[in-house]
Short mmCIF file of C-alpha atoms in Angstrom, two decimals:
data_model
loop_
_atom_site.label_atom_id
_atom_site.label_comp_id
_atom_site.label_asym_id
_atom_site.label_seq_id
_atom_site.Cartn_x
_atom_site.Cartn_y
_atom_site.Cartn_z
CA UNK A 760 23.34 13.55 -21.00
CA UNK A 761 25.14 15.55 -18.75
CA UNK A 762 28.72 15.70 -20.60
CA UNK A 763 27.18 16.47 -24.18
CA UNK A 764 24.88 19.18 -22.88
CA UNK A 765 28.02 21.27 -21.23
CA UNK A 766 28.84 21.84 -25.69
CA UNK A 767 26.39 24.36 -25.25
CA UNK A 768 25.43 25.95 -21.71
CA UNK A 769 21.98 26.58 -20.34
CA UNK A 770 21.22 30.27 -19.58
CA UNK A 771 20.95 28.96 -15.43
CA UNK A 772 24.78 26.93 -15.95
CA UNK A 773 26.12 30.22 -17.22
CA UNK A 774 25.65 32.18 -14.75
CA UNK A 775 25.87 29.83 -12.36
CA UNK A 776 29.65 29.03 -13.38
CA UNK A 777 29.61 32.75 -13.70
CA UNK A 778 28.84 33.71 -10.03
CA UNK A 779 32.47 31.24 -9.43
CA UNK A 780 34.48 33.69 -10.54
CA UNK A 781 35.02 34.43 -7.00
CA UNK A 782 34.19 31.39 -4.19
CA UNK A 783 30.83 31.46 -3.24
CA UNK A 784 29.03 29.24 -1.20
CA UNK A 785 25.65 27.65 -2.68
CA UNK A 786 23.46 29.77 -1.15
CA UNK A 787 25.74 32.85 -2.13
CA UNK A 788 24.65 32.05 -5.53
CA UNK A 789 21.40 31.52 -5.07
CA UNK A 790 21.40 35.37 -4.33
CA UNK A 791 24.03 36.56 -6.55
CA UNK A 792 22.12 35.49 -9.85
CA UNK A 793 19.04 36.89 -9.96
CA UNK A 794 21.42 40.12 -8.44
CA UNK A 795 23.98 39.63 -11.45
CA UNK A 796 20.68 39.08 -13.56
CA UNK A 797 18.25 41.66 -12.40
CA UNK A 798 16.05 39.59 -11.35
CA UNK A 799 15.70 38.28 -15.18
CA UNK A 800 16.97 34.97 -13.68
CA UNK A 801 16.76 32.45 -11.24
CA UNK A 802 18.39 29.21 -10.30
CA UNK A 803 15.87 27.01 -8.36
CA UNK A 804 17.90 24.89 -5.29
CA UNK A 805 17.63 21.70 -6.32
CA UNK A 806 18.29 22.98 -10.01
CA UNK A 807 21.42 24.68 -8.10
CA UNK A 808 22.85 21.36 -6.45
CA UNK A 809 22.49 18.99 -8.98
CA UNK A 810 24.39 21.77 -11.40
CA UNK A 811 27.38 22.39 -9.07
CA UNK A 812 27.40 18.00 -8.34
CA UNK A 813 27.77 18.08 -12.05
CA UNK A 814 29.83 20.94 -12.27
CA UNK A 815 32.46 19.09 -9.86
CA UNK A 816 31.85 16.22 -11.53
CA UNK A 817 33.14 17.28 -14.88
CA UNK A 818 35.58 20.21 -12.75
CA UNK A 819 34.46 22.92 -13.98
CA UNK A 820 34.88 23.57 -10.41
CA UNK A 821 36.59 22.47 -7.05
CA UNK A 822 36.07 23.08 -3.78
CA UNK A 823 38.88 25.33 -1.96
CA UNK A 824 37.70 24.05 1.22
CA UNK A 825 34.60 21.93 2.75
CA UNK A 826 33.44 23.59 6.14
CA UNK A 827 30.79 21.43 7.25
CA UNK A 828 27.51 22.23 5.36
CA UNK A 829 28.50 25.28 3.56
CA UNK A 830 30.30 23.88 1.13
CA UNK A 831 31.87 26.77 -1.07
CA UNK A 832 33.15 26.49 -5.01
CA UNK A 833 35.49 28.45 -7.27
CA UNK A 834 35.90 28.25 -11.10
CA UNK A 835 39.13 26.36 -12.59
CA UNK A 836 40.61 26.56 -15.40
CA UNK A 837 38.45 24.24 -17.44
CA UNK A 838 35.19 25.96 -15.96
CA UNK A 839 36.84 29.14 -17.50
CA UNK A 840 38.02 27.59 -21.21
CA UNK A 841 34.19 25.99 -21.38
CA UNK A 842 32.61 29.81 -19.96
CA UNK A 843 34.65 31.05 -22.83
CA UNK A 844 33.60 29.04 -25.16
CA UNK A 845 29.98 29.58 -24.41
CA UNK A 846 30.87 33.29 -24.43
CA UNK A 847 32.10 33.41 -28.05
CA UNK A 848 29.50 31.12 -29.03
CA UNK A 849 26.94 33.76 -27.81
CA UNK A 850 29.21 36.41 -29.00
CA UNK A 851 28.98 34.42 -32.57
CA UNK A 852 25.19 34.43 -32.63
CA UNK A 853 24.77 38.47 -31.70
CA UNK A 854 27.45 38.69 -34.54
CA UNK A 855 25.37 36.71 -37.22
CA UNK A 856 22.11 38.43 -35.90
CA UNK A 857 23.86 41.91 -36.30
CA UNK A 858 24.97 41.01 -39.84
CA UNK A 859 21.82 39.75 -41.04
CA UNK A 860 19.14 42.33 -39.91
CA UNK A 861 22.30 45.47 -39.14
CA UNK A 862 22.71 47.26 -36.21
CA UNK A 863 19.35 50.03 -37.35
CA UNK A 864 17.29 46.48 -36.80
CA UNK A 865 18.57 45.70 -34.40
CA UNK A 866 18.24 48.85 -32.28
CA UNK A 867 14.68 49.10 -33.64
CA UNK A 868 14.18 45.50 -31.40
CA UNK B 1315 -11.37 10.39 14.32
CA UNK B 1316 -7.93 9.04 12.90
CA UNK B 1317 -5.35 11.99 12.56
CA UNK B 1318 -3.29 9.87 10.28
CA UNK B 1319 -3.97 8.30 6.89
CA UNK B 1320 -2.29 6.41 4.19
CA UNK B 1321 -2.40 6.83 0.75
CA UNK B 1322 -1.12 4.26 -2.25
CA UNK B 1323 1.35 6.10 -4.80
CA UNK B 1324 0.95 4.40 -8.02
CA UNK B 1325 2.51 7.03 -9.43
CA UNK B 1326 5.04 6.27 -11.68
CA UNK B 1327 8.85 7.88 -10.63
CA UNK B 1328 9.01 10.73 -14.08
CA UNK B 1329 5.32 12.44 -12.46
CA UNK B 1330 6.28 14.38 -9.94
CA UNK B 1331 3.62 16.98 -10.69
CA UNK B 1332 0.81 14.39 -10.28
CA UNK B 1333 2.48 13.24 -7.24
CA UNK B 1334 3.15 17.15 -5.69
CA UNK B 1335 -1.14 17.75 -7.03
CA UNK B 1336 -1.97 14.37 -4.82
CA UNK B 1337 -0.14 16.25 -1.62
CA UNK B 1338 -2.08 19.85 -2.21
CA UNK B 1339 -5.16 18.31 -2.61
CA UNK B 1340 -4.50 16.30 0.93
CA UNK B 1341 -3.03 19.34 2.32
CA UNK B 1342 -6.49 21.91 1.10
CA UNK B 1343 -8.27 19.13 2.78
CA UNK B 1344 -6.75 18.92 6.09
CA UNK B 1345 -4.26 16.60 5.55
CA UNK B 1346 -0.83 17.76 5.91
CA UNK B 1347 2.25 15.11 4.11
CA UNK B 1348 3.54 13.59 7.28
CA UNK B 1349 6.30 10.33 5.86
CA UNK B 1350 6.46 7.96 2.94
CA UNK B 1351 6.90 4.61 2.77
CA UNK B 1352 8.13 2.50 0.18
CA UNK B 1353 4.33 2.75 -1.61
CA UNK B 1354 2.34 4.73 0.10
CA UNK B 1355 2.08 8.09 1.76
CA UNK B 1356 1.06 9.42 5.29
CA UNK B 1357 -0.34 12.15 6.05
CA UNK B 1358 -1.72 13.77 9.85
CA UNK B 1359 -4.60 15.64 10.32
CA UNK B 1360 -4.12 19.40 9.58
CA UNK B 1361 -5.56 23.17 9.23
CA UNK B 1362 -6.65 22.86 5.61
CA UNK B 1363 -3.89 24.26 3.51
CA UNK B 1364 -2.56 26.10 -0.13
CA UNK B 1365 0.81 25.04 0.30
CA UNK B 1366 2.84 24.31 -2.63
CA UNK B 1367 5.16 20.68 -2.48
CA UNK B 1368 8.35 19.93 -4.71
CA UNK B 1369 10.33 16.97 -5.47
CA UNK B 1370 13.84 16.50 -5.87
CA UNK B 1371 16.17 13.25 -6.32
CA UNK B 1372 18.98 13.46 -4.60
CA UNK B 1373 21.51 10.91 -5.60
CA UNK B 1374 23.72 9.58 -3.35
CA UNK B 1375 20.44 9.42 -1.37
CA UNK B 1376 19.92 5.69 0.66
CA UNK B 1377 16.61 3.76 2.15
CA UNK B 1378 18.79 2.69 4.93
CA UNK B 1379 21.31 5.24 5.70
CA UNK B 1380 20.67 8.51 8.08
CA UNK B 1381 21.23 11.98 5.68
CA UNK B 1382 25.01 12.46 5.29
CA UNK B 1383 26.14 16.13 5.31
CA UNK B 1384 25.50 16.42 1.77
CA UNK B 1385 22.44 15.71 2.50
CA UNK B 1386 21.37 17.86 4.79
CA UNK B 1387 22.91 20.67 2.69
CA UNK B 1388 21.20 20.28 -0.24
CA UNK B 1389 17.93 20.77 2.24
CA UNK B 1390 19.50 23.28 3.90
CA UNK B 1391 19.94 25.16 0.24
CA UNK B 1392 16.04 24.23 -0.47
CA UNK B 1393 15.09 25.81 2.88
CA UNK B 1394 16.69 29.08 1.85
CA UNK B 1395 14.63 29.66 -1.08
CA UNK B 1396 11.70 28.84 1.21
CA UNK B 1397 11.02 24.78 0.33
CA UNK B 1398 11.37 23.13 3.86
CA UNK B 1399 12.06 19.61 3.88
CA UNK B 1400 9.43 17.59 4.63
CA UNK B 1401 10.41 13.46 4.43
CA UNK B 1402 12.16 11.44 1.90
CA UNK B 1403 11.95 8.11 0.29
CA UNK B 1404 14.57 6.15 -1.04
CA UNK B 1405 16.08 9.25 -3.40
CA UNK B 1406 13.19 11.37 -3.63
CA UNK B 1407 13.13 14.30 -1.06
CA UNK B 1408 9.88 16.22 -0.61
CA UNK B 1409 9.63 19.44 0.26
CA UNK B 1410 6.65 21.57 1.16
CA UNK B 1411 6.60 25.74 0.77
CA UNK B 1412 3.72 28.37 2.14
CA UNK B 1413 3.91 31.46 -0.16
CA UNK B 1414 1.44 32.24 -2.53
CA UNK B 1415 4.59 32.26 -5.44
CA UNK B 1416 7.65 30.14 -4.75
CA UNK B 1417 10.64 29.63 -6.71
CA UNK B 1418 10.16 26.70 -8.03
CA UNK B 1419 13.02 23.80 -7.01
CA UNK B 1420 13.45 22.81 -10.44
CA UNK B 1421 14.29 25.75 -12.42
CA UNK B 1422 16.50 24.08 -15.39
CA UNK B 1423 14.22 21.76 -17.66
CA UNK B 1424 17.30 20.44 -19.19
CA UNK B 1425 18.80 19.01 -16.03
CA UNK B 1426 15.20 18.04 -14.47
CA UNK B 1427 14.66 15.90 -17.57
CA UNK B 1428 18.31 14.31 -17.34
CA UNK B 1429 17.87 13.54 -13.61
CA UNK B 1430 14.49 12.54 -13.47
CA UNK B 1431 15.03 10.26 -16.66
CA UNK B 1432 17.94 8.96 -15.08
CA UNK B 1433 15.60 7.23 -12.48
CA UNK B 1434 12.78 6.25 -15.05
CA UNK B 1435 14.96 4.29 -16.79
CA UNK B 1436 16.55 2.26 -13.76
CA UNK B 1437 12.80 1.45 -13.54
CA UNK B 1438 12.15 0.67 -17.31
CA UNK B 1439 15.22 -1.31 -17.18
CA UNK B 1440 13.89 -3.31 -14.16
CA UNK B 1441 10.79 -3.87 -16.54
CA UNK B 1442 12.23 -4.96 -19.93
CA UNK B 1443 14.20 -7.42 -17.56
CA UNK B 1444 10.33 -8.60 -15.57
CA UNK B 1445 9.04 -8.69 -19.43
CA UNK B 1446 11.61 -10.99 -20.90
CA UNK B 1447 11.40 -13.48 -17.49
CA UNK B 1448 7.76 -12.98 -17.67
CA UNK B 1449 7.58 -14.12 -21.32
CA UNK B 1450 10.30 -17.07 -20.68
CA UNK B 1451 7.64 -18.14 -18.01
CA UNK B 1452 4.59 -17.54 -19.88
CA UNK B 1453 6.72 -20.19 -22.91
CA UNK B 1454 7.44 -22.54 -20.01
CA UNK B 1455 3.41 -22.33 -18.48
CA UNK B 1456 1.97 -22.67 -22.28
CA UNK B 1457 4.12 -25.25 -23.26
CA UNK B 1458 3.10 -27.51 -19.87
CA UNK B 1459 -0.64 -27.33 -20.61
CA UNK B 1460 -0.21 -28.00 -23.92
CA UNK B 1461 1.65 -31.25 -23.41
CA UNK B 1462 0.32 -31.87 -20.86
CA UNK B 1463 -4.01 -30.99 -21.50
CA UNK B 1464 -5.95 -33.10 -19.65
CA UNK B 1465 -4.24 -31.50 -16.74
CA UNK B 1466 -4.41 -27.95 -17.84
CA UNK B 1467 -8.58 -28.95 -17.65
CA UNK B 1468 -8.18 -30.32 -14.00
CA UNK B 1469 -6.10 -27.11 -12.62
CA UNK B 1470 -6.37 -24.04 -11.49
CA UNK B 1471 -2.84 -23.55 -11.47
CA UNK B 1472 -2.07 -24.86 -15.19
CA UNK B 1473 -5.51 -21.96 -16.02
CA UNK B 1474 -4.73 -18.74 -14.28
CA UNK B 1475 -0.65 -18.67 -13.94
CA UNK B 1476 -0.32 -18.50 -17.92
CA UNK B 1477 -2.45 -15.82 -17.49
CA UNK B 1478 -1.15 -13.77 -14.47
CA UNK B 1479 2.01 -14.08 -16.12
CA UNK B 1480 0.51 -13.22 -18.96
CA UNK B 1481 -0.77 -9.97 -17.23
CA UNK B 1482 2.74 -8.95 -15.86
CA UNK B 1483 4.62 -9.06 -18.81
CA UNK B 1484 1.45 -6.76 -20.78
CA UNK B 1485 1.61 -4.24 -17.51
CA UNK B 1486 6.10 -4.51 -17.91
CA UNK B 1487 5.48 -3.55 -21.60
CA UNK B 1488 2.82 -0.99 -20.91
CA UNK B 1489 5.48 0.18 -18.76
CA UNK B 1490 7.91 0.54 -20.87
CA UNK B 1491 5.80 2.19 -24.36
CA UNK B 1492 4.79 4.92 -21.57
CA UNK B 1493 7.91 5.47 -20.53
CA UNK B 1494 9.20 5.73 -23.87
CA UNK B 1495 6.37 8.85 -24.69
CA UNK B 1496 7.17 9.98 -21.86
CA UNK B 1497 10.81 10.47 -22.49
CA UNK B 1498 10.00 11.53 -25.85
CA UNK B 1499 7.92 14.04 -24.95
CA UNK B 1500 9.77 15.37 -21.67
CA UNK B 1501 13.35 15.36 -23.83
CA UNK B 1502 11.81 17.49 -26.83
CA UNK B 1503 9.88 20.05 -23.98
CA UNK B 1504 13.12 19.86 -22.05
CA UNK B 1505 15.34 21.19 -25.45
CA UNK B 1506 12.58 23.62 -26.34
CA UNK B 1507 12.80 24.86 -22.37
CA UNK B 1508 9.73 24.44 -21.00
CA UNK B 1509 8.87 21.49 -18.11
CA UNK B 1510 6.66 18.83 -19.08
CA UNK B 1511 4.03 17.38 -17.54
CA UNK B 1512 2.72 14.27 -18.64
CA UNK B 1513 -0.42 13.57 -16.50
CA UNK B 1514 -2.16 12.09 -18.96
CA UNK B 1515 0.51 9.33 -19.73
CA UNK B 1516 1.35 9.26 -16.16
CA UNK B 1517 -2.60 8.30 -15.35
CA UNK B 1518 -2.13 5.18 -18.10
CA UNK B 1519 0.83 4.01 -16.11
CA UNK B 1520 -0.41 4.36 -12.97
CA UNK B 1521 -3.29 2.40 -14.30
CA UNK B 1522 -1.90 -0.31 -16.03
CA UNK B 1523 -1.52 -2.37 -12.86
CA UNK B 1524 -4.99 -2.63 -11.75
CA UNK B 1525 -6.53 -5.10 -14.12
CA UNK B 1526 -3.32 -7.55 -12.74
CA UNK B 1527 -4.46 -6.67 -9.30
CA UNK B 1528 -8.32 -7.52 -10.40
CA UNK B 1529 -7.34 -10.80 -12.18
CA UNK B 1530 -4.85 -11.33 -8.66
CA UNK B 1531 -8.62 -11.41 -6.72
CA UNK B 1532 -10.31 -13.09 -9.19
CA UNK B 1533 -8.19 -15.44 -8.98
CA UNK B 1534 -7.37 -16.02 -5.81
CA UNK B 1535 -11.04 -16.15 -5.38
CA UNK B 1536 -11.26 -19.11 -8.57
CA UNK B 1537 -8.57 -21.31 -6.52
CA UNK B 1538 -10.68 -20.78 -3.37
CA UNK B 1539 -14.20 -21.74 -5.35
CA UNK B 1540 -13.03 -24.60 -7.28
CA UNK B 1541 -9.30 -24.99 -6.82
CA UNK B 1542 -9.92 -28.23 -4.46
CA UNK B 1543 -7.06 -28.75 -1.65
CA UNK B 1544 -4.42 -28.44 -4.20
CA UNK B 1545 -1.39 -27.64 -2.50
CA UNK B 1546 0.04 -26.73 -5.34
CA UNK B 1547 -2.04 -23.29 -5.28
CA UNK B 1548 -1.67 -22.74 -1.30
CA UNK B 1549 2.10 -22.85 -1.81
CA UNK B 1550 1.76 -19.82 -4.71
CA UNK B 1551 -0.28 -18.02 -2.48
CA UNK B 1552 1.65 -18.83 0.73
CA UNK B 1553 4.16 -17.43 -1.69
CA UNK B 1554 2.85 -14.23 -2.78
CA UNK B 1555 2.09 -13.38 1.06
CA UNK B 1556 5.36 -14.00 2.01
CA UNK B 1557 7.12 -11.98 -0.56
CA UNK B 1558 4.60 -9.07 0.73
CA UNK B 1559 4.64 -9.80 4.22
CA UNK B 1560 8.98 -9.79 3.92
CA UNK B 1561 8.61 -6.59 1.86
CA UNK B 1562 6.54 -4.37 4.49
CA UNK B 1563 8.38 -6.05 7.54
CA UNK B 1564 12.10 -5.34 5.75
CA UNK B 1565 10.74 -1.19 4.84
CA UNK B 1566 9.18 -1.22 8.10
CA UNK B 1567 12.58 -2.13 9.65
CA UNK B 1568 14.66 0.05 7.54
CA UNK B 1569 12.78 3.11 7.97
CA UNK B 1570 13.20 2.79 11.60
CA UNK B 1571 15.90 2.08 11.96
CA UNK B 1572 16.93 5.18 9.76
CA UNK B 1573 15.02 7.11 11.50
CA UNK B 1574 17.37 6.17 14.76
CA UNK B 1575 20.29 6.74 13.03
CA UNK B 1576 21.78 3.55 12.59
CA UNK B 1577 24.53 2.90 10.42
CA UNK B 1578 24.30 1.99 6.93
CA UNK B 1579 25.80 -1.79 7.66
CA UNK B 1580 23.55 -2.06 10.67
CA UNK B 1581 20.42 -1.42 8.40
CA UNK B 1582 21.01 -3.58 5.53
CA UNK B 1583 22.15 -6.28 7.72
CA UNK B 1584 19.04 -5.92 9.92
CA UNK B 1585 16.31 -5.74 7.78
CA UNK B 1586 18.14 -8.30 5.28
CA UNK B 1587 17.53 -10.72 8.50
CA UNK B 1588 13.77 -9.67 8.67
CA UNK B 1589 13.03 -10.45 5.44
CA UNK B 1590 14.67 -13.55 5.68
CA UNK B 1591 13.14 -14.22 9.17
CA UNK B 1592 9.57 -13.52 7.27
CA UNK B 1593 9.68 -15.49 4.82
CA UNK B 1594 10.78 -17.75 6.83
CA UNK B 1595 7.77 -17.77 9.68
CA UNK B 1596 5.42 -17.30 6.50
CA UNK B 1597 6.71 -20.54 4.32
CA UNK B 1598 6.45 -22.54 8.05
CA UNK B 1599 2.30 -21.52 7.84
CA UNK B 1600 2.46 -22.17 4.56
CA UNK B 1601 4.37 -26.13 5.44
CA UNK B 1602 1.68 -26.43 8.01
CA UNK B 1603 -1.11 -25.30 6.01
CA UNK B 1604 -0.40 -28.01 3.26
CA UNK B 1605 0.93 -30.51 5.92
CA UNK B 1606 -1.35 -32.86 7.10
CA UNK B 1607 -1.99 -36.39 7.32
CA UNK B 1608 -4.15 -37.48 4.88
CA UNK B 1609 -7.67 -38.74 5.85
CA UNK B 1610 -9.04 -41.90 3.86
CA UNK B 1611 -12.08 -41.99 5.67
CA UNK B 1612 -14.43 -39.92 3.13
CA UNK B 1613 -12.51 -41.77 0.45
CA UNK B 1614 -14.71 -43.64 -2.31
CA UNK B 1615 -12.07 -46.78 -2.24
CA UNK B 1616 -9.89 -47.95 -0.19
CA UNK B 1617 -7.59 -51.14 0.15
CA UNK B 1618 -9.96 -52.08 2.96
CA UNK B 1619 -12.82 -51.92 1.29
CA UNK B 1620 -11.54 -54.17 -1.51
CA UNK B 1621 -10.22 -57.09 0.66
CA UNK B 1622 -11.98 -56.37 3.98
CA UNK B 1623 -8.87 -56.59 6.39
CA UNK B 1624 -8.19 -53.33 8.84
CA UNK B 1625 -4.54 -53.30 7.87
CA UNK B 1626 -3.06 -49.73 8.29
CA UNK B 1627 -1.53 -48.17 4.66
CA UNK B 1628 -0.20 -45.19 4.33
CA UNK B 1629 -2.27 -42.53 2.06
CA UNK B 1630 -1.37 -39.98 -0.17
CA UNK B 1631 -4.47 -37.92 -1.21
CA UNK B 1632 -4.54 -34.99 -3.23
CA UNK B 1633 -7.62 -32.93 -5.10
CA UNK B 1634 -7.06 -30.19 -7.53
CA UNK B 1635 -10.24 -28.85 -9.81
CA UNK B 1636 -10.37 -25.45 -12.25
CA UNK B 1637 -14.23 -24.44 -12.89
CA UNK B 1638 -14.29 -27.09 -15.99
CA UNK B 1639 -13.52 -30.33 -13.98
CA UNK B 1640 -11.52 -31.49 -10.76
CA UNK B 1641 -9.11 -34.25 -10.21
CA UNK B 1642 -9.24 -36.94 -7.08
CA UNK B 1643 -6.47 -38.38 -6.92
CA UNK B 1644 -5.65 -40.99 -4.51
CA UNK B 1645 -3.26 -43.71 -2.98
CA UNK B 1646 -2.51 -46.52 -0.31
CA UNK B 1647 0.33 -48.68 -0.37
CA UNK B 1648 3.13 -50.08 2.73
CA UNK B 1649 5.52 -47.90 3.04
CA UNK B 1650 7.90 -49.23 5.35
CA UNK B 1651 9.15 -46.60 7.05
CA UNK B 1652 7.08 -43.61 9.03
CA UNK B 1653 4.45 -43.60 11.35
CA UNK B 1654 2.20 -44.64 8.48
CA UNK B 1655 1.81 -48.06 8.02
CA UNK B 1656 2.77 -50.22 11.36
CA UNK B 1657 5.39 -52.85 11.14
CA UNK B 1658 3.90 -55.78 9.47
CA UNK B 1659 3.67 -59.31 11.49
CA UNK B 1660 5.78 -62.14 10.28
CA UNK B 1661 3.97 -63.53 7.35
CA UNK B 1662 1.48 -60.47 6.98
CA UNK B 1663 0.63 -59.66 3.28
CA UNK B 1664 1.18 -56.28 2.94
CA UNK B 1665 2.14 -55.87 -0.70
CA UNK B 1666 -1.87 -54.86 -1.92
CA UNK B 1667 -1.10 -51.07 -4.35
CA UNK B 1668 -4.68 -49.24 -4.80
CA UNK B 1669 -3.70 -46.00 -6.28
CA UNK B 1670 -6.81 -43.97 -8.46
CA UNK B 1671 -7.33 -40.98 -10.27
CA UNK B 1672 -11.11 -39.69 -10.48
CA UNK B 1673 -11.69 -36.86 -13.08
CA UNK B 1674 -14.95 -35.09 -12.71
CA UNK B 1675 -16.60 -32.97 -15.24
CA UNK B 1676 -18.20 -30.03 -13.82
CA UNK B 1677 -19.74 -28.31 -16.73
CA UNK B 1678 -20.87 -31.41 -19.45
CA UNK B 1679 -19.00 -30.36 -22.01
CA UNK B 1680 -15.53 -30.96 -20.66
CA UNK B 1681 -16.46 -34.97 -20.19
CA UNK B 1682 -15.76 -35.70 -23.42
CA UNK B 1683 -12.14 -33.78 -22.89
CA UNK B 1684 -11.46 -35.71 -20.13
CA UNK B 1685 -12.66 -39.22 -21.44
CA UNK B 1686 -9.87 -37.89 -24.90
CA UNK B 1687 -7.32 -36.97 -22.29
CA UNK B 1688 -7.13 -40.06 -20.17
CA UNK B 1689 -7.06 -42.57 -23.09
CA UNK B 1690 -4.76 -40.66 -24.51
CA UNK B 1691 -2.13 -40.71 -21.65
CA UNK B 1692 -2.07 -44.55 -22.16
CA UNK B 1693 -2.40 -44.85 -25.74
CA UNK B 1694 -1.27 -47.79 -27.16
CA UNK B 1695 -1.76 -49.83 -24.04
CA UNK B 1696 -5.71 -50.38 -23.38
CA UNK B 1697 -7.81 -52.68 -24.91
CA UNK B 1698 -11.61 -52.69 -24.15
CA UNK B 1699 -12.95 -54.69 -21.66
CA UNK B 1700 -16.41 -55.68 -20.04
CA UNK B 1701 -17.62 -52.46 -18.04
CA UNK B 1702 -20.96 -53.82 -17.06
CA UNK B 1703 -19.16 -55.83 -13.81
CA UNK B 1704 -17.34 -52.15 -12.78
CA UNK B 1705 -21.62 -50.97 -13.97
CA UNK B 1706 -19.36 -47.66 -15.79
CA UNK B 1707 -20.64 -47.29 -19.44
CA UNK B 1708 -17.62 -48.02 -21.04
CA UNK B 1709 -13.87 -50.21 -20.05
CA UNK B 1710 -10.50 -50.51 -21.24
CA UNK B 1711 -7.94 -52.42 -19.60
CA UNK B 1712 -4.61 -51.30 -19.25
CA UNK B 1713 -1.29 -53.79 -19.13
CA UNK B 1714 2.04 -52.56 -17.68
CA UNK B 1715 1.59 -49.18 -19.24
CA UNK B 1716 3.92 -48.22 -16.73
CA UNK B 1717 7.48 -49.89 -14.97
CA UNK B 1718 5.89 -51.08 -11.47
CA UNK B 1719 2.48 -50.89 -12.57
CA UNK B 1720 0.70 -54.49 -13.39
CA UNK B 1721 -2.40 -53.46 -14.07
CA UNK B 1722 -5.16 -50.87 -14.66
CA UNK B 1723 -8.49 -49.66 -15.50
CA UNK B 1724 -10.40 -46.52 -17.37
CA UNK B 1725 -13.76 -46.25 -16.18
CA UNK B 1726 -16.07 -43.96 -17.55
CA UNK B 1727 -19.34 -43.16 -15.67
CA UNK B 1728 -21.08 -40.58 -18.03
CA UNK B 1729 -19.59 -37.50 -15.56
CA UNK B 1730 -16.67 -38.76 -14.99
CA UNK B 1731 -13.01 -40.72 -15.84
CA UNK B 1732 -11.47 -43.38 -13.33
CA UNK B 1733 -8.33 -43.89 -14.19
CA UNK B 1734 -7.64 -47.00 -11.57
CA UNK B 1735 -4.84 -48.97 -10.81
CA UNK B 1736 -4.58 -52.23 -8.27
CA UNK B 1737 -2.11 -54.96 -8.19
CA UNK B 1738 -4.57 -57.59 -7.42
CA UNK B 1739 -6.73 -59.53 -9.13
CA UNK B 1740 -10.23 -58.28 -9.07
CA UNK B 1741 -13.24 -60.11 -7.82
CA UNK B 1742 -16.76 -59.56 -8.27
CA UNK B 1743 -17.25 -57.85 -5.05
CA UNK B 1744 -14.36 -55.71 -5.99
CA UNK B 1745 -16.29 -54.64 -9.14
CA UNK B 1746 -19.52 -54.28 -7.21
CA UNK B 1747 -17.08 -51.89 -4.21
CA UNK B 1748 -15.26 -49.89 -6.95
CA UNK B 1749 -19.05 -49.71 -8.98
CA UNK B 1750 -20.36 -48.30 -6.04
CA UNK B 1751 -17.47 -45.98 -5.21
CA UNK B 1752 -17.91 -44.49 -8.35
CA UNK B 1753 -21.49 -43.95 -8.59
CA UNK B 1754 -22.41 -47.16 -10.99
CA UNK B 1755 -24.04 -50.08 -10.45
CA UNK B 1756 -22.13 -53.61 -10.55
CA UNK B 1757 -24.17 -55.65 -13.63
#
């Protein structure tokens, strides 16, 4: 399921990958996601750990170095590509929305 | 007052919410979760609290190895959001959070569904295999009961085993249906971005084994009340006890070794040795329980009572029964080895051989079935003979129905049917002894 799921990322997957543009450890990601989204999105520690495992399996991220329990992660080219594809998908959705409702209605909302 | 309490956990792997509710309810009552066994949770006395519990599945965790650095890193990560590790059971890690509104451990419904479903699917595969095995066993046991209706009528094993196997098959089927229902609903909820609380399905799933447990208890009671001295029944009960005892001992050893941080290989080896040792010990007890010198003193008819000698022959006695009828089988003959038969004196005749089976009806309507059954087994070989000498209502003589059996009789006494083999000519005194033994009066 996980591989198929990566065709479209969930919000939490998206932000975890986005955080990893720079090298971070798990604990930093927990702080960084709410910070980045103004508290709108938070990632639970159980979810984060499993996401990191799945991203590692899918080679979306890599571990530049392992320092005992403080493992850190960074985005790979493949992960960057997936993130880019997701961004394009969201952008296309936003463009479609605007085309249907127009810019004015969008602003009213 | 005890400081610790164990609570059985019948909840399915996907019923995380049910499990968390159990922990929270216990915490509110002053019982704090302190450990997990294979089928139980251990709680210790504490101040009542409104703690929140959550569990997560850590795929690489093993019940045979102490937590590795990844598992510890995972716990540390959880601690960072206020979730303190409490205990683990296999891959399941349980955490507690004492904040009023903590950030949940799982925040992605799709990921949570995928992980839980992975584990639930493993259980479902096990249930499917068990279902297939149960159906095969059911086919076999029913076939055996239909082939040997007489045996089925006088045996708790033949009556109860198909019922138990059917019970197991229904449990497995129920498990699979509940899993499929949960899976469909949980996946749909995850796609909507929601967590699915499967309380009703999970409650039904947890209740499914209860009728089987009740059936097992009733069967055990039936075996005790009506099963006779059936060694087969004792073997079945001993095997069940051996499985449970070995499982419990293996789990106890493995969890102690895990707590002592023994290596995985050492843990698996010692746990396996414990399982085998307990199985062997319980089986040995079973052998001792079922192995006994058969006592011929209570037998209604013996070679001695027919011939008048006091020569010691080897005796084999088996009795079994059901609520409908009972069977008492007796066999006595010379066996040229072992301690049962002393060495015959030169010229001494030790060729006498007596074998009989008494089928006694426990309910009146069983008698015609017993009569029909015994006659059916020897159809084509029976011819009616005089019943009066045996004090019976009806009698049949059988000549050479099986190799080695020269003559036999079927005697009907109203409530019981006797099949008797004796390799010597019967005298009038012998017939009178037979009549006295089986409740008739020789005429």
